[in-house]
Coordinates of C-alpha atoms in Angstrom, one line a residue:
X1 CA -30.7 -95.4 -68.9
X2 CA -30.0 -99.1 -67.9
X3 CA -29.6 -100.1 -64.5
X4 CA -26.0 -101.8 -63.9
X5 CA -27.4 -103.9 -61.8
X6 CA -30.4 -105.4 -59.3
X7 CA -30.2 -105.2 -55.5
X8 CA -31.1 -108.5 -54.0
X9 CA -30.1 -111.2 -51.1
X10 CA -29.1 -108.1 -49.5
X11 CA -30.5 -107.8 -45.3
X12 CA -33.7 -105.5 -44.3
X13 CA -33.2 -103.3 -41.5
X14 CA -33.8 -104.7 -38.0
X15 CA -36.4 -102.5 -37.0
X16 CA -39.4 -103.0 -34.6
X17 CA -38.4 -105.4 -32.5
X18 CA -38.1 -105.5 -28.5
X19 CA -34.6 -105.4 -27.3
X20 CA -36.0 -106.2 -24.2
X21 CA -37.6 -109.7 -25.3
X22 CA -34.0 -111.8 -24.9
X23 CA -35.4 -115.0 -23.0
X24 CA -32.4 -115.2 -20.5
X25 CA -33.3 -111.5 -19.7
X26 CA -36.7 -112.0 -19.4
X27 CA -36.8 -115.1 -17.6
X28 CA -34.0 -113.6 -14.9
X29 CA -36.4 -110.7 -14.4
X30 CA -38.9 -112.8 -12.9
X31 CA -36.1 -115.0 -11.0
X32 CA -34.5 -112.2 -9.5
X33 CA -37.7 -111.1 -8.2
X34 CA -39.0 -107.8 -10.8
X35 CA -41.6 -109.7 -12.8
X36 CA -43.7 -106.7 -12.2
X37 CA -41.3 -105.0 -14.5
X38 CA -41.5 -106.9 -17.6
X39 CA -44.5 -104.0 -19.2
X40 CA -41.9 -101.4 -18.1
X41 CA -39.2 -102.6 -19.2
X42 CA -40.8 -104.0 -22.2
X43 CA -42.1 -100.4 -23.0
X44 CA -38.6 -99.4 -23.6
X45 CA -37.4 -102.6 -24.9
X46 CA -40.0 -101.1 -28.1
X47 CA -38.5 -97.9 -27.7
X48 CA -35.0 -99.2 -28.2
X49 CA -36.1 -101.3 -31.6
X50 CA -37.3 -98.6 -33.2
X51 CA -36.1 -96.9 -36.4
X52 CA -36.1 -93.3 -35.1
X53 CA -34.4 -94.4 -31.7
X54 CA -32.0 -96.3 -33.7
X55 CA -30.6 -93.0 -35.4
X56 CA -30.4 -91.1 -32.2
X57 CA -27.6 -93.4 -31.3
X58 CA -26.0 -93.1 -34.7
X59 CA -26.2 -89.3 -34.9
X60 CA -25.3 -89.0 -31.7
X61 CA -21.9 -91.0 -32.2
X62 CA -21.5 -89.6 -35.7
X63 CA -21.4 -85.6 -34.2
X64 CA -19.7 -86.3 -31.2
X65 CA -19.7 -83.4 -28.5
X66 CA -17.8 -80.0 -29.1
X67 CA -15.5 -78.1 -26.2
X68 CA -16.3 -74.4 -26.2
X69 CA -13.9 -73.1 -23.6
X70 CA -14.7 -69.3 -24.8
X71 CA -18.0 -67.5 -25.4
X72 CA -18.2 -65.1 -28.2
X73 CA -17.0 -62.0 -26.1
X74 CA -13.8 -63.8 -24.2
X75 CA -15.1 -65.0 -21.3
X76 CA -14.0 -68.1 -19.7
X77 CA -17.3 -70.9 -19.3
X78 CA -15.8 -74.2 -20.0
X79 CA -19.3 -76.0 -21.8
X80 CA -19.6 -79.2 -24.1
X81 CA -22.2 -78.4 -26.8
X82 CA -24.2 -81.8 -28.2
X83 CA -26.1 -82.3 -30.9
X84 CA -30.1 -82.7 -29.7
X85 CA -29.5 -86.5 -30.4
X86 CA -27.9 -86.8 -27.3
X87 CA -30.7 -85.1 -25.6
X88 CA -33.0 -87.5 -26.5
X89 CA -31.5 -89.9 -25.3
X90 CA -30.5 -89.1 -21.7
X91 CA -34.2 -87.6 -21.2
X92 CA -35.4 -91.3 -22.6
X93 CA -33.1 -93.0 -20.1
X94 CA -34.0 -90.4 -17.2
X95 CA -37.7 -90.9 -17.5
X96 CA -37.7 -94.7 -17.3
X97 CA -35.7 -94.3 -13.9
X98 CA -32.5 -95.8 -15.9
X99 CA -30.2 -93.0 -13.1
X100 CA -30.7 -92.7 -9.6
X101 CA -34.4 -93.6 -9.6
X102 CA -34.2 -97.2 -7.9
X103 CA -32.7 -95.4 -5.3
X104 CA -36.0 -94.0 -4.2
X105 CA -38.1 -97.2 -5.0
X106 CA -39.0 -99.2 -1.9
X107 CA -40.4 -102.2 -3.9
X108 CA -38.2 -105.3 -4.0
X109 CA -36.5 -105.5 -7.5
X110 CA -36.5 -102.4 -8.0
X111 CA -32.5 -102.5 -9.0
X112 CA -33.1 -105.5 -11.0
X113 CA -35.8 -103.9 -13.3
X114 CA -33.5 -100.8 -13.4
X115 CA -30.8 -103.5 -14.8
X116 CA -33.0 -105.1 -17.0
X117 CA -33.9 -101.2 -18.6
X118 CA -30.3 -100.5 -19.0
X119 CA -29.6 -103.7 -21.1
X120 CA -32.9 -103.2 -23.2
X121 CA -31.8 -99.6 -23.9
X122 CA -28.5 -100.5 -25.6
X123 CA -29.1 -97.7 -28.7
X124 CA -26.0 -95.6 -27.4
X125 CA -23.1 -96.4 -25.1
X126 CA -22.2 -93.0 -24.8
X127 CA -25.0 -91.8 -22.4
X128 CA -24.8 -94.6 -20.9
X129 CA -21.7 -93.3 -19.4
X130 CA -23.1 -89.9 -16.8
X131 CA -26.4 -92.4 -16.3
X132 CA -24.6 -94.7 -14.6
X133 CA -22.4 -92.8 -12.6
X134 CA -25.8 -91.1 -11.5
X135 CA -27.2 -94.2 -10.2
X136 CA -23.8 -95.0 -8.8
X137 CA -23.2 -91.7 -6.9
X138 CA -26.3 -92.6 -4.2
X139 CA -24.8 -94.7 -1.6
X140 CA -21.6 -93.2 -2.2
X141 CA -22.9 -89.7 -1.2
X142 CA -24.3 -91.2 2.0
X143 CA -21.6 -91.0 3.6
X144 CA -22.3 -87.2 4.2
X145 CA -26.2 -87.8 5.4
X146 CA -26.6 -83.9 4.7
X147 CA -25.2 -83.4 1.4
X148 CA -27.5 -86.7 0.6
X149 CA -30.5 -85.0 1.8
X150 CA -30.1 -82.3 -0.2
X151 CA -29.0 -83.7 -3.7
X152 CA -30.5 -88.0 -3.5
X153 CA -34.0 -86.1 -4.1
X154 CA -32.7 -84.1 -7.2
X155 CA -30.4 -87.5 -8.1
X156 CA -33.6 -89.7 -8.2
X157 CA -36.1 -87.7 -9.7
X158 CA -37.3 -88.6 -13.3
X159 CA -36.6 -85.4 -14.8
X160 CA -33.6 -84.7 -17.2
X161 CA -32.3 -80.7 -16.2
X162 CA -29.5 -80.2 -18.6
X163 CA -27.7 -76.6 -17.9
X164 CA -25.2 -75.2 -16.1
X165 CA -26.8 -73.6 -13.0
X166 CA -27.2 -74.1 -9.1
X167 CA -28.2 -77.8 -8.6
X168 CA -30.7 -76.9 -5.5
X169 CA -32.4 -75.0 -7.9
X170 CA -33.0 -77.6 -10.9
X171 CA -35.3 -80.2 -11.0
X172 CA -32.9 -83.3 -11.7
X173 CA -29.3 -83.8 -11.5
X174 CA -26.6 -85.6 -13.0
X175 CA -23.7 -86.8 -11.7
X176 CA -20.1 -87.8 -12.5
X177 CA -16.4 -89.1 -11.0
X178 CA -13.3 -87.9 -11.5
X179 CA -10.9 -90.0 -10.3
X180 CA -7.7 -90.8 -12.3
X181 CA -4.3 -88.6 -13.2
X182 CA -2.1 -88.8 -16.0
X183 CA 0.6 -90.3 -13.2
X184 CA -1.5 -92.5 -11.7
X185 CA -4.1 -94.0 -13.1
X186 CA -5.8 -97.4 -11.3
X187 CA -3.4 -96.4 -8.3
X188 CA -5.4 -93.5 -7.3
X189 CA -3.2 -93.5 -3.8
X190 CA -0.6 -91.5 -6.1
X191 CA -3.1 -88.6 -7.0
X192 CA -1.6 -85.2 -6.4
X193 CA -4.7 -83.0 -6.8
X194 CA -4.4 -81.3 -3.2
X195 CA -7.5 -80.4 -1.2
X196 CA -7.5 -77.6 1.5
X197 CA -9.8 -77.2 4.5
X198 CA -11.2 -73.7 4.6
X199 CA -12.7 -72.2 7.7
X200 CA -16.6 -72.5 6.7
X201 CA -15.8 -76.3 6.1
X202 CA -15.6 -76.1 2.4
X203 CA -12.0 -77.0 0.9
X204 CA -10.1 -76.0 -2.0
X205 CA -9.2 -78.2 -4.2
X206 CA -6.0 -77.9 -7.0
X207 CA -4.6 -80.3 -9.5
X208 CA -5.4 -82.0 -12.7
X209 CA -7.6 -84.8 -13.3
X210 CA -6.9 -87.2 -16.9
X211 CA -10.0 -88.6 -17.3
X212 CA -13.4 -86.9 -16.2
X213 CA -16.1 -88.3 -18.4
X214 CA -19.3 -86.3 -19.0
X215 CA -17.8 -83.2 -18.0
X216 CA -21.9 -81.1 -18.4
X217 CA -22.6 -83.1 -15.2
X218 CA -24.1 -81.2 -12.3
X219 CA -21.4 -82.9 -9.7
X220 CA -19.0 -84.8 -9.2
X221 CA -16.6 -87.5 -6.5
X222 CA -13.6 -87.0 -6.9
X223 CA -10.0 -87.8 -5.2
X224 CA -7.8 -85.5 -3.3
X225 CA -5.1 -85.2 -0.5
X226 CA -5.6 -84.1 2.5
X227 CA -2.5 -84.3 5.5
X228 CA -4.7 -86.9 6.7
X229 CA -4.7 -88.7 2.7
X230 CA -6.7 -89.8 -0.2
X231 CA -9.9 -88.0 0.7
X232 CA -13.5 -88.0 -1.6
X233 CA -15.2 -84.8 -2.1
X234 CA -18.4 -83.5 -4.0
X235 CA -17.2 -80.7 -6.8
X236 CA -20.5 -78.7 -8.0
X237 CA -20.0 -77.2 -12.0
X238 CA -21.9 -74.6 -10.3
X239 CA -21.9 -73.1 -6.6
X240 CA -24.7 -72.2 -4.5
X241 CA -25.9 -68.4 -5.4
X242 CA -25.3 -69.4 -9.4
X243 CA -21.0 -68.9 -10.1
X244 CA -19.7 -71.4 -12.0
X245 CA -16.9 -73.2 -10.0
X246 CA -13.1 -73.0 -11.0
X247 CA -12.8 -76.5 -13.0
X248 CA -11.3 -75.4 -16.3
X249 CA -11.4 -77.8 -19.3
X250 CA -7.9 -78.4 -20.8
X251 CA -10.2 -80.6 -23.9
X252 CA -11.4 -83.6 -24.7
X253 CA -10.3 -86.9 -25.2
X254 CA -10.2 -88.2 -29.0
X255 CA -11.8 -92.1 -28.1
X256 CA -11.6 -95.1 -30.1
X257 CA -15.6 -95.8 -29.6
X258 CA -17.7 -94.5 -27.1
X259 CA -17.6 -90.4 -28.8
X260 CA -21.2 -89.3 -28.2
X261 CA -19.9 -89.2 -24.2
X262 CA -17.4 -85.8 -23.7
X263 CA -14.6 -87.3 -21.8
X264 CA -12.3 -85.1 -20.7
X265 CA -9.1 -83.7 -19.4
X266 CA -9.8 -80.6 -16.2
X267 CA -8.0 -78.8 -14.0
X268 CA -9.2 -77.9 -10.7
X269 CA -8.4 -74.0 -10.3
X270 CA -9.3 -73.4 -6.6
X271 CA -12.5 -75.3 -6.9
X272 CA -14.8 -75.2 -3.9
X273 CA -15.6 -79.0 -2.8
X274 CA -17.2 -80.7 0.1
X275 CA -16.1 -83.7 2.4
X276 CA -17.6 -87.2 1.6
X277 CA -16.6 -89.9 4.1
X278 CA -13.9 -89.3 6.3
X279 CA -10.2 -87.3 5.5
X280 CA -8.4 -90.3 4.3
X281 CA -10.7 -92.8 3.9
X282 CA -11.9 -92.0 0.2
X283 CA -10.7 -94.8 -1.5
X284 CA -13.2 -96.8 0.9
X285 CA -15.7 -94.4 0.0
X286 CA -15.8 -93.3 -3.7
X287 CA -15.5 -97.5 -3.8
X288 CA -19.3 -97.4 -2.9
X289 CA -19.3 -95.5 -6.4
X290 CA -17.3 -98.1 -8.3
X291 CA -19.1 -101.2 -7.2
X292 CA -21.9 -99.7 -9.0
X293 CA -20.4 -98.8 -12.0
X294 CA -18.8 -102.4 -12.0
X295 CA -22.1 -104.1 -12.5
X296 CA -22.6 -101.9 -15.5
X297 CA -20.1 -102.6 -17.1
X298 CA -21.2 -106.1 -17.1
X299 CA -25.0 -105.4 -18.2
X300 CA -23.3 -103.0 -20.9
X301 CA -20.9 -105.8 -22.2
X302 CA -23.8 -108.0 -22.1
X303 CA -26.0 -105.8 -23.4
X304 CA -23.6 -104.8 -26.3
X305 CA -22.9 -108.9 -26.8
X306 CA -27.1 -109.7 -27.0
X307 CA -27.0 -106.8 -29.8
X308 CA -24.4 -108.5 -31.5
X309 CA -25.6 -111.4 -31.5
X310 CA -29.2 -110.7 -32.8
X311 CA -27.3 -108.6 -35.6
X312 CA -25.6 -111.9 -36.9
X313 CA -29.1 -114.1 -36.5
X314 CA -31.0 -111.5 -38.3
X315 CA -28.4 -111.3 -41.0
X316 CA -28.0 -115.2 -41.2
X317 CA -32.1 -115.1 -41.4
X318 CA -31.9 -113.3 -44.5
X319 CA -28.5 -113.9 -46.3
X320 CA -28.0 -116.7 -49.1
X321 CA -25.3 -118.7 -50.3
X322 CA -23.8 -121.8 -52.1
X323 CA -28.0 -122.0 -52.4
X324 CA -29.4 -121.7 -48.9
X325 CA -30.0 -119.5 -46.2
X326 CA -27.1 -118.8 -44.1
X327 CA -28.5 -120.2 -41.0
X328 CA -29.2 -123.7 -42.6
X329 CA -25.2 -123.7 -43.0
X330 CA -23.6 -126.1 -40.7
X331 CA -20.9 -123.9 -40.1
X332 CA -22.7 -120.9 -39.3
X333 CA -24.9 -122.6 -37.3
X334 CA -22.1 -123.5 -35.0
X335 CA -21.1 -119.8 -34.7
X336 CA -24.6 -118.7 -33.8
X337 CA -24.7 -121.4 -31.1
X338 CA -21.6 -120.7 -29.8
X339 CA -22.6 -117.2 -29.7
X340 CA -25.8 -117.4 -28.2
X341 CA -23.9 -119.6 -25.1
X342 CA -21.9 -116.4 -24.9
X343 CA -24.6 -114.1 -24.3
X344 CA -26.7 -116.2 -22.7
X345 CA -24.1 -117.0 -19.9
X346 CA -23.5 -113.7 -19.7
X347 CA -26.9 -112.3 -19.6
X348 CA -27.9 -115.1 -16.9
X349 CA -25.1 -114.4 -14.8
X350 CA -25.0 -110.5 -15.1
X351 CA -29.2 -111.3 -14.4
X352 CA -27.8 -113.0 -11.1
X353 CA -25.6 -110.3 -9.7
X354 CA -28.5 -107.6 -10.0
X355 CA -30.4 -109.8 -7.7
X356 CA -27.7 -109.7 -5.3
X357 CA -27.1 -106.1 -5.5
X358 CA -30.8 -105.7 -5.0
X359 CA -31.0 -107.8 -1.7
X360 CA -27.6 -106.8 -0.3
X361 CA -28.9 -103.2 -0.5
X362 CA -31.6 -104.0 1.2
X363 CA -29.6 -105.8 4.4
X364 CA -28.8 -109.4 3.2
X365 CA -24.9 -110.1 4.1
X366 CA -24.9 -113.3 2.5
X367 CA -25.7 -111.6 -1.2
X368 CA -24.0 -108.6 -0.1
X369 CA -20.8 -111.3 0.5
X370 CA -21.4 -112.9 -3.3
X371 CA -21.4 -109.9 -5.0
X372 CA -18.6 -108.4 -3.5
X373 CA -16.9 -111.4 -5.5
X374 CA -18.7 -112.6 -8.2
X375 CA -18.9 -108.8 -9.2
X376 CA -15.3 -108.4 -9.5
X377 CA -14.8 -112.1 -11.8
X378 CA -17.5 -111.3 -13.5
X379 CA -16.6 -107.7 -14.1
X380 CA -13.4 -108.9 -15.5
X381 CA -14.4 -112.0 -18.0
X382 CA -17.6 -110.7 -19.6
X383 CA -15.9 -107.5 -20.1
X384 CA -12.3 -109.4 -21.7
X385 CA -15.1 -112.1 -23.6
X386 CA -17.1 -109.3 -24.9
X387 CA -14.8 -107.5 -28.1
X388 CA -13.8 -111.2 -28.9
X389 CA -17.4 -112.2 -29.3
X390 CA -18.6 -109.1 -31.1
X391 CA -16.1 -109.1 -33.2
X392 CA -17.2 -112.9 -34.3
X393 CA -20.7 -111.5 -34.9
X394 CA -19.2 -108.6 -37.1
X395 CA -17.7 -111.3 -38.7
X396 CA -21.0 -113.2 -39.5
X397 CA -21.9 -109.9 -41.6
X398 CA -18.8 -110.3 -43.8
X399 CA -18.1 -106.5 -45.4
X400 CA -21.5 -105.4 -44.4
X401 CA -20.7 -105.9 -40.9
X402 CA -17.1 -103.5 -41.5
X403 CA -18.4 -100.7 -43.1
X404 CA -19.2 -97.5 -40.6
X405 CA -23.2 -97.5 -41.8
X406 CA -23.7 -101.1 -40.3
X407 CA -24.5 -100.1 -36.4
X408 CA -22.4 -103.4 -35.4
X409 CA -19.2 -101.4 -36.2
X410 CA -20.1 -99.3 -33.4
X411 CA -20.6 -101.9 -31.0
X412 CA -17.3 -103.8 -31.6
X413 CA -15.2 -100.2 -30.9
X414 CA -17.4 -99.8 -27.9
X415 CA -16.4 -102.7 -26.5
X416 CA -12.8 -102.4 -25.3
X417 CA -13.5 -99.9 -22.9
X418 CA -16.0 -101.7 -20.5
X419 CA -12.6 -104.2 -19.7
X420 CA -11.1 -100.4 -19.1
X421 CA -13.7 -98.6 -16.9
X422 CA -13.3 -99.0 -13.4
X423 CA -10.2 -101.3 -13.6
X424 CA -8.7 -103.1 -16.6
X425 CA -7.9 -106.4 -16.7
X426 CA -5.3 -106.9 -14.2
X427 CA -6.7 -104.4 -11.5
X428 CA -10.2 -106.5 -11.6
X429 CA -8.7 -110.2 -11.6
X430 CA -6.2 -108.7 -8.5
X431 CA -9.3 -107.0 -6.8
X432 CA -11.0 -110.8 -6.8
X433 CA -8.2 -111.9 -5.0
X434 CA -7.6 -109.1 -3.0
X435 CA -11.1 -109.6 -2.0
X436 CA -10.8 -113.1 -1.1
X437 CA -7.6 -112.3 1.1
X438 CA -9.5 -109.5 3.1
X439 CA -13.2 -111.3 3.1
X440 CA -12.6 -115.1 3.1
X441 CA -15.8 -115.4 3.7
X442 CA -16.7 -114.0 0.4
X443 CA -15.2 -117.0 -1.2
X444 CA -17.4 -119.4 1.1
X445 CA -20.4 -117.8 -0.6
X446 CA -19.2 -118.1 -4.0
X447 CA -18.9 -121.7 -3.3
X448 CA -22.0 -122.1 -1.2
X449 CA -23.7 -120.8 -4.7
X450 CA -21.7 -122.9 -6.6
X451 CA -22.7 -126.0 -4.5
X452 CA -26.7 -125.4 -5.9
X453 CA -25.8 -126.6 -9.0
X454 CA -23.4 -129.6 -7.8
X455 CA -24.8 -133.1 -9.5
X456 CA -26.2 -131.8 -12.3
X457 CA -23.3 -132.2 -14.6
X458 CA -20.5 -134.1 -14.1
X459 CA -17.9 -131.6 -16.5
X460 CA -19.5 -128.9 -14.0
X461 CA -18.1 -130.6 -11.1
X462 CA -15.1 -131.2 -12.3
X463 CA -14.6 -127.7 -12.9
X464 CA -15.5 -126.7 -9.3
X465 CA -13.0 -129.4 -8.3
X466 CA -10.4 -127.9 -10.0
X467 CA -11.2 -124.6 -8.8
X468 CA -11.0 -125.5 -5.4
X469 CA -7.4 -126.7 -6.0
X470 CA -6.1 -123.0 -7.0
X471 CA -6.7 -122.1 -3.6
X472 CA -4.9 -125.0 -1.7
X473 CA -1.5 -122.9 -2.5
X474 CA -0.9 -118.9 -2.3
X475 CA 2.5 -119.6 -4.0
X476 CA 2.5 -117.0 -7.2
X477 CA -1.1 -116.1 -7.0
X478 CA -0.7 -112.9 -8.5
X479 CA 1.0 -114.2 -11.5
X480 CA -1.9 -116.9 -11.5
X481 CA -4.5 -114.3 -10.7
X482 CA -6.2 -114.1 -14.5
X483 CA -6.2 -117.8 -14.5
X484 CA -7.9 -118.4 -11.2
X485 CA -10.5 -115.4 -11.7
X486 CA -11.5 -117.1 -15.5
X487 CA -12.2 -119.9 -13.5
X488 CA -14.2 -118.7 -11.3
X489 CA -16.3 -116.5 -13.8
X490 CA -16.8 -119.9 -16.0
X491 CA -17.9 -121.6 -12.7
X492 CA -20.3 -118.8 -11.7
X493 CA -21.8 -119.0 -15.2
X494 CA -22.6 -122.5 -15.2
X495 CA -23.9 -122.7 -11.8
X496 CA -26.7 -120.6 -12.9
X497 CA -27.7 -122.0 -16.9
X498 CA -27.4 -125.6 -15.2
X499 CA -30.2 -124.3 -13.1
X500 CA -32.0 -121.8 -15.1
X501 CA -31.4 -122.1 -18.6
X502 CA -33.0 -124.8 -21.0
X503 CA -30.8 -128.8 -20.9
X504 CA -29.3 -127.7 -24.6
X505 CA -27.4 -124.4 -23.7
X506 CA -26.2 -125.9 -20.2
X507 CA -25.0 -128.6 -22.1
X508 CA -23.2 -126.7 -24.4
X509 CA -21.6 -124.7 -22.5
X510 CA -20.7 -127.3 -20.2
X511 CA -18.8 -129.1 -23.3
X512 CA -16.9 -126.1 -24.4
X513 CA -16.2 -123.8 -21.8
X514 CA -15.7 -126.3 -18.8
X515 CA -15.4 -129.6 -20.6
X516 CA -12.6 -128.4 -22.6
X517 CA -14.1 -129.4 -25.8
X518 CA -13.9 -126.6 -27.7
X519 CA -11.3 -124.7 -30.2
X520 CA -9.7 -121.5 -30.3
X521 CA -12.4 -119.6 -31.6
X522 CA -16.4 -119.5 -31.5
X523 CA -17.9 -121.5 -33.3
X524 CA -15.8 -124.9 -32.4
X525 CA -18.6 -126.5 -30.9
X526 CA -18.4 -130.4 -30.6
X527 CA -20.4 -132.2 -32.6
X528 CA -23.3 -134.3 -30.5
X529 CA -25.0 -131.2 -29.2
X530 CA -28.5 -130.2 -29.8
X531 CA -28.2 -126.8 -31.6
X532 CA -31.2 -125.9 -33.2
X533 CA -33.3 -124.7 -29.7
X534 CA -30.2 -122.6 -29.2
X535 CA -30.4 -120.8 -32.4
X536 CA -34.3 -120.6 -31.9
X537 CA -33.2 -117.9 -29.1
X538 CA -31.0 -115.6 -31.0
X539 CA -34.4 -114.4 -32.7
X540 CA -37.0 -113.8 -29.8
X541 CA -38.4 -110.4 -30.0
X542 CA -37.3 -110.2 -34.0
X543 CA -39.9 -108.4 -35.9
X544 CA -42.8 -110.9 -38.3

């Protein structure tokens, strides 16, 4: 038989690298105090490049999760069956303390390196989903010292439990938050799940929740009325003495991305739930919760973007045409520039605000005060810049990049929803202003940490300038919010690559983003700008 044809100029697999080896990452690990992380997180940066890693992701997003409301013989149980994949990969994460572990780690930087470990182990966005919501639960639960005493132990410990069965019996928990109705939505203050106070202090809780993500989670916050209003409570799947507790699964969600992680649709049949917080204060309390969440959706966008990007470099490494390598092409090697700035601005500022969740836990107001803001801009441009810049790294793979077998596809559907959990677009850019209007002072620490970087480019200071002018008039600020909040994001960002990242990607995105120079698209870099350093740090950590 004669072969048709010869395979060649086609792209090796990128396999054996260390997702963990991205310069802005590494260098903001030993900024942000967790040096003493970098073999840790390193270790799993490994883990994350290899080949059989690599396909628990896939499979696990290929042969997405299964409702069984039924057993066999009619009985009611309500479980999501997933294929072992899945398995693999939460007791990965749970072991390298990627959860609650940070929680019960006194060293300094502890919630940086957990940071770090969540953006090195980007081979699945799916679990990423009950992981973070088990980190996130902590401080939230605090708010009921006893019920934290009982489950932060089980929440923190390295040790993935999955099963339905009395939490103070397992050896690790997970934990999940059910917040939104079909009604509703963002405005959780129109929930009409009820909650009633029984005489042994428990209370009852009845309605229907329209998004409950990771539904084989041990407990979860959610939202409910009380007389006094919206009120957080810790639901068990399971009660103390072993019955499983009345939240019936009506199915589950069909997603655009994100399918390895059940998200579902419950009902709350008489559930049994305890008080977190104060009756009608849990907005202020499950808030706790969504602060958390916030700054992972920023490491996940950033950490979906880095992926990206090295996808596209690795490809350009490799791929030919019109007789040279696609990364000797002018053209190209604007896009990878201009992508790089992306991440890298990204990276460095989502590097920054893990720093300042690690110090405001442990007391400081004034990082505690920038965090509370540069959170929220920063929650809401990374995750809008995100599915524009991974779809321009698809884009660098031509019909490779489209097909379903190419892992990028599954990053650029992932993408979308990080701007959708915990607040979408608007609801973030109003939450920065709402912020500013309720903390003022939170805005004299953004610009206290903008001042640090005053002098060192002149396009920079412009751009703080003009900030500063949004603010000299509340006329129409909500309809000016997204503008304003951009703004701010873009200043964030360069305050911290004019300090911390090499002259050529300062520059550049000094040029483009804040200097105005700069098209439509990526990849509409001026010319003048020293590009090839850039490039040089899309490929750290590639394998050879």
């Amino acid at each position: 038989m004669t072969a048709t044809h010869e395979v060649f100029n086609q792209v090796p697999p990128l396999v054996g690298h260390d997702t963990s080896a991205d310069p802005a990452l590494r260098e903001g690990l030993e900024r942000e105090g967790a040096g003493w992380a970098i073999p840790e997180v390193s270790e799993l940066g490994c883990l994350a490049g290899t080949a059989e890693a690599q396909a628990w992701g896939r499979l696990a997003e290929r042969v997405p999760p299964v409702l069984h409301n039924y057993d066999r013989y009619g009985h009611r149980i309500d479980e999501v069956e997933y294929v072992p994949a899945y398995h693999q990969l939460m007791t990965t994460a749970v072991e390298h303390g990627l959860h609650g572990a940070p929680w019960a780690d006194d060293r300094p930087g502890a919630h940086v390196a957990r940071a770090a470990k969540f953006y090195a182990w980007n081979v699945d966005a799916g679990h990423g989903c009950p992981i973070s919501m088990t980190y996130a639960v902590v401080p939230a639960l605090r708010a009921n010292p006893e019920l934290a005493a009982t489950f932060e132990p089980l929440l923190t410990n390295r040790e993935y439990d999955f099963g339905l069965q009395d939490p103070a019996t397992k050896r690790g928990l997970i934990a999940g938050m059910s917040m939104t109705e079909k009604q509703g939505g963002s405005d959780v203050r129109a929930n009409t799940t009820t909650a009633t106070r029984q005489a042994d202090g428990t209370y009852v809780l009845r309605g229907h929740k329209w998004f409950t993500s990771a539904p084989m989670s041990d407990m979860f916050l959610t939202l409910a009325q009380t007389p006094a209003g919206v009120t957080c409570f810790l639901v068990p799947r399971v009660l103390p003495g072993g019955e499983h507790n009345a939240m019936r699964f009506v199915r589950l969600k069909e997603k655009l991305g994100n399918k390895s992680n059940a998200s579902s649709e419950i009902e709350y049949d008489a559930a049994v739930g305890w008080l977190v917080g104060e009756e009608g204060r849990g907005v202020r309390t499950i808030v706790e919760m969504v602060n958390m969440t916030r700054l992972d959706c920023v490491i996940g966008s950033s950490a979906g973007l880095r992926t990206a990007v090295t996808m596209a470099a690795h490809h350009a490494r490799h791929r030919s045409a019109f007789g040279k390598l696609l990364v000797d092409q002018p053209a190209m090697r604007n896009v990878l520039a201009d992508l790089q700035v992306e991440s890298e601005a990204s990276t460095t500022a989502m590097m920054r605000l893990a720093g300042a969740n690690d110090r405001a836990i442990r007391g400081d107001e004034g990082e505690a005060a920038l965090r509370r803001i540069a959170l929220a801009v920063t929650k809401y441009y990374v995750c809008k810049r995100s599915p524009v810049a991974v779809g321009e790294a698809l884009e660098c793979l031509g019909g490779n990049g489209y097909i379903e077998e190419h892992d990028i596809a599954r990053i650029y559907r992932e993408m979308p929803l990080l701007s959708i959990w915990e607040g979408s677009g608007n609801v973030a850019a109003l939450d920065a202003l709402r912020a500013l209007a309720k903390e003022p002072h939170t805005l004299d620490a953004f610009f206290a940490e903008a001042a640090l970087a005053e002098g060192a480019d002149v396009r920079y200071d412009e751009a703080v300038d003009r900030l500063k002018k949004e603010f000299t008039s509340f006329d129409d600020i909500e309809l000016r919010a997204r503008r304003i909040v951009e703004q701010m994001a873009l200043v964030f960002q360069g305050s911290q690559l004019l300090r911390h990242s090499p002259a050529a990607v300062a520059d550049a995105f000094c040029a483009s983003r804040l200097g105005r120079d700069w098209g439509g698209a990526l990849g509409t870099l001026p010319t003048g700008l020293d590009l090839a350093p850039i490039i040089e740090r899309t490929a750290t950590g590639f394998p050879g």
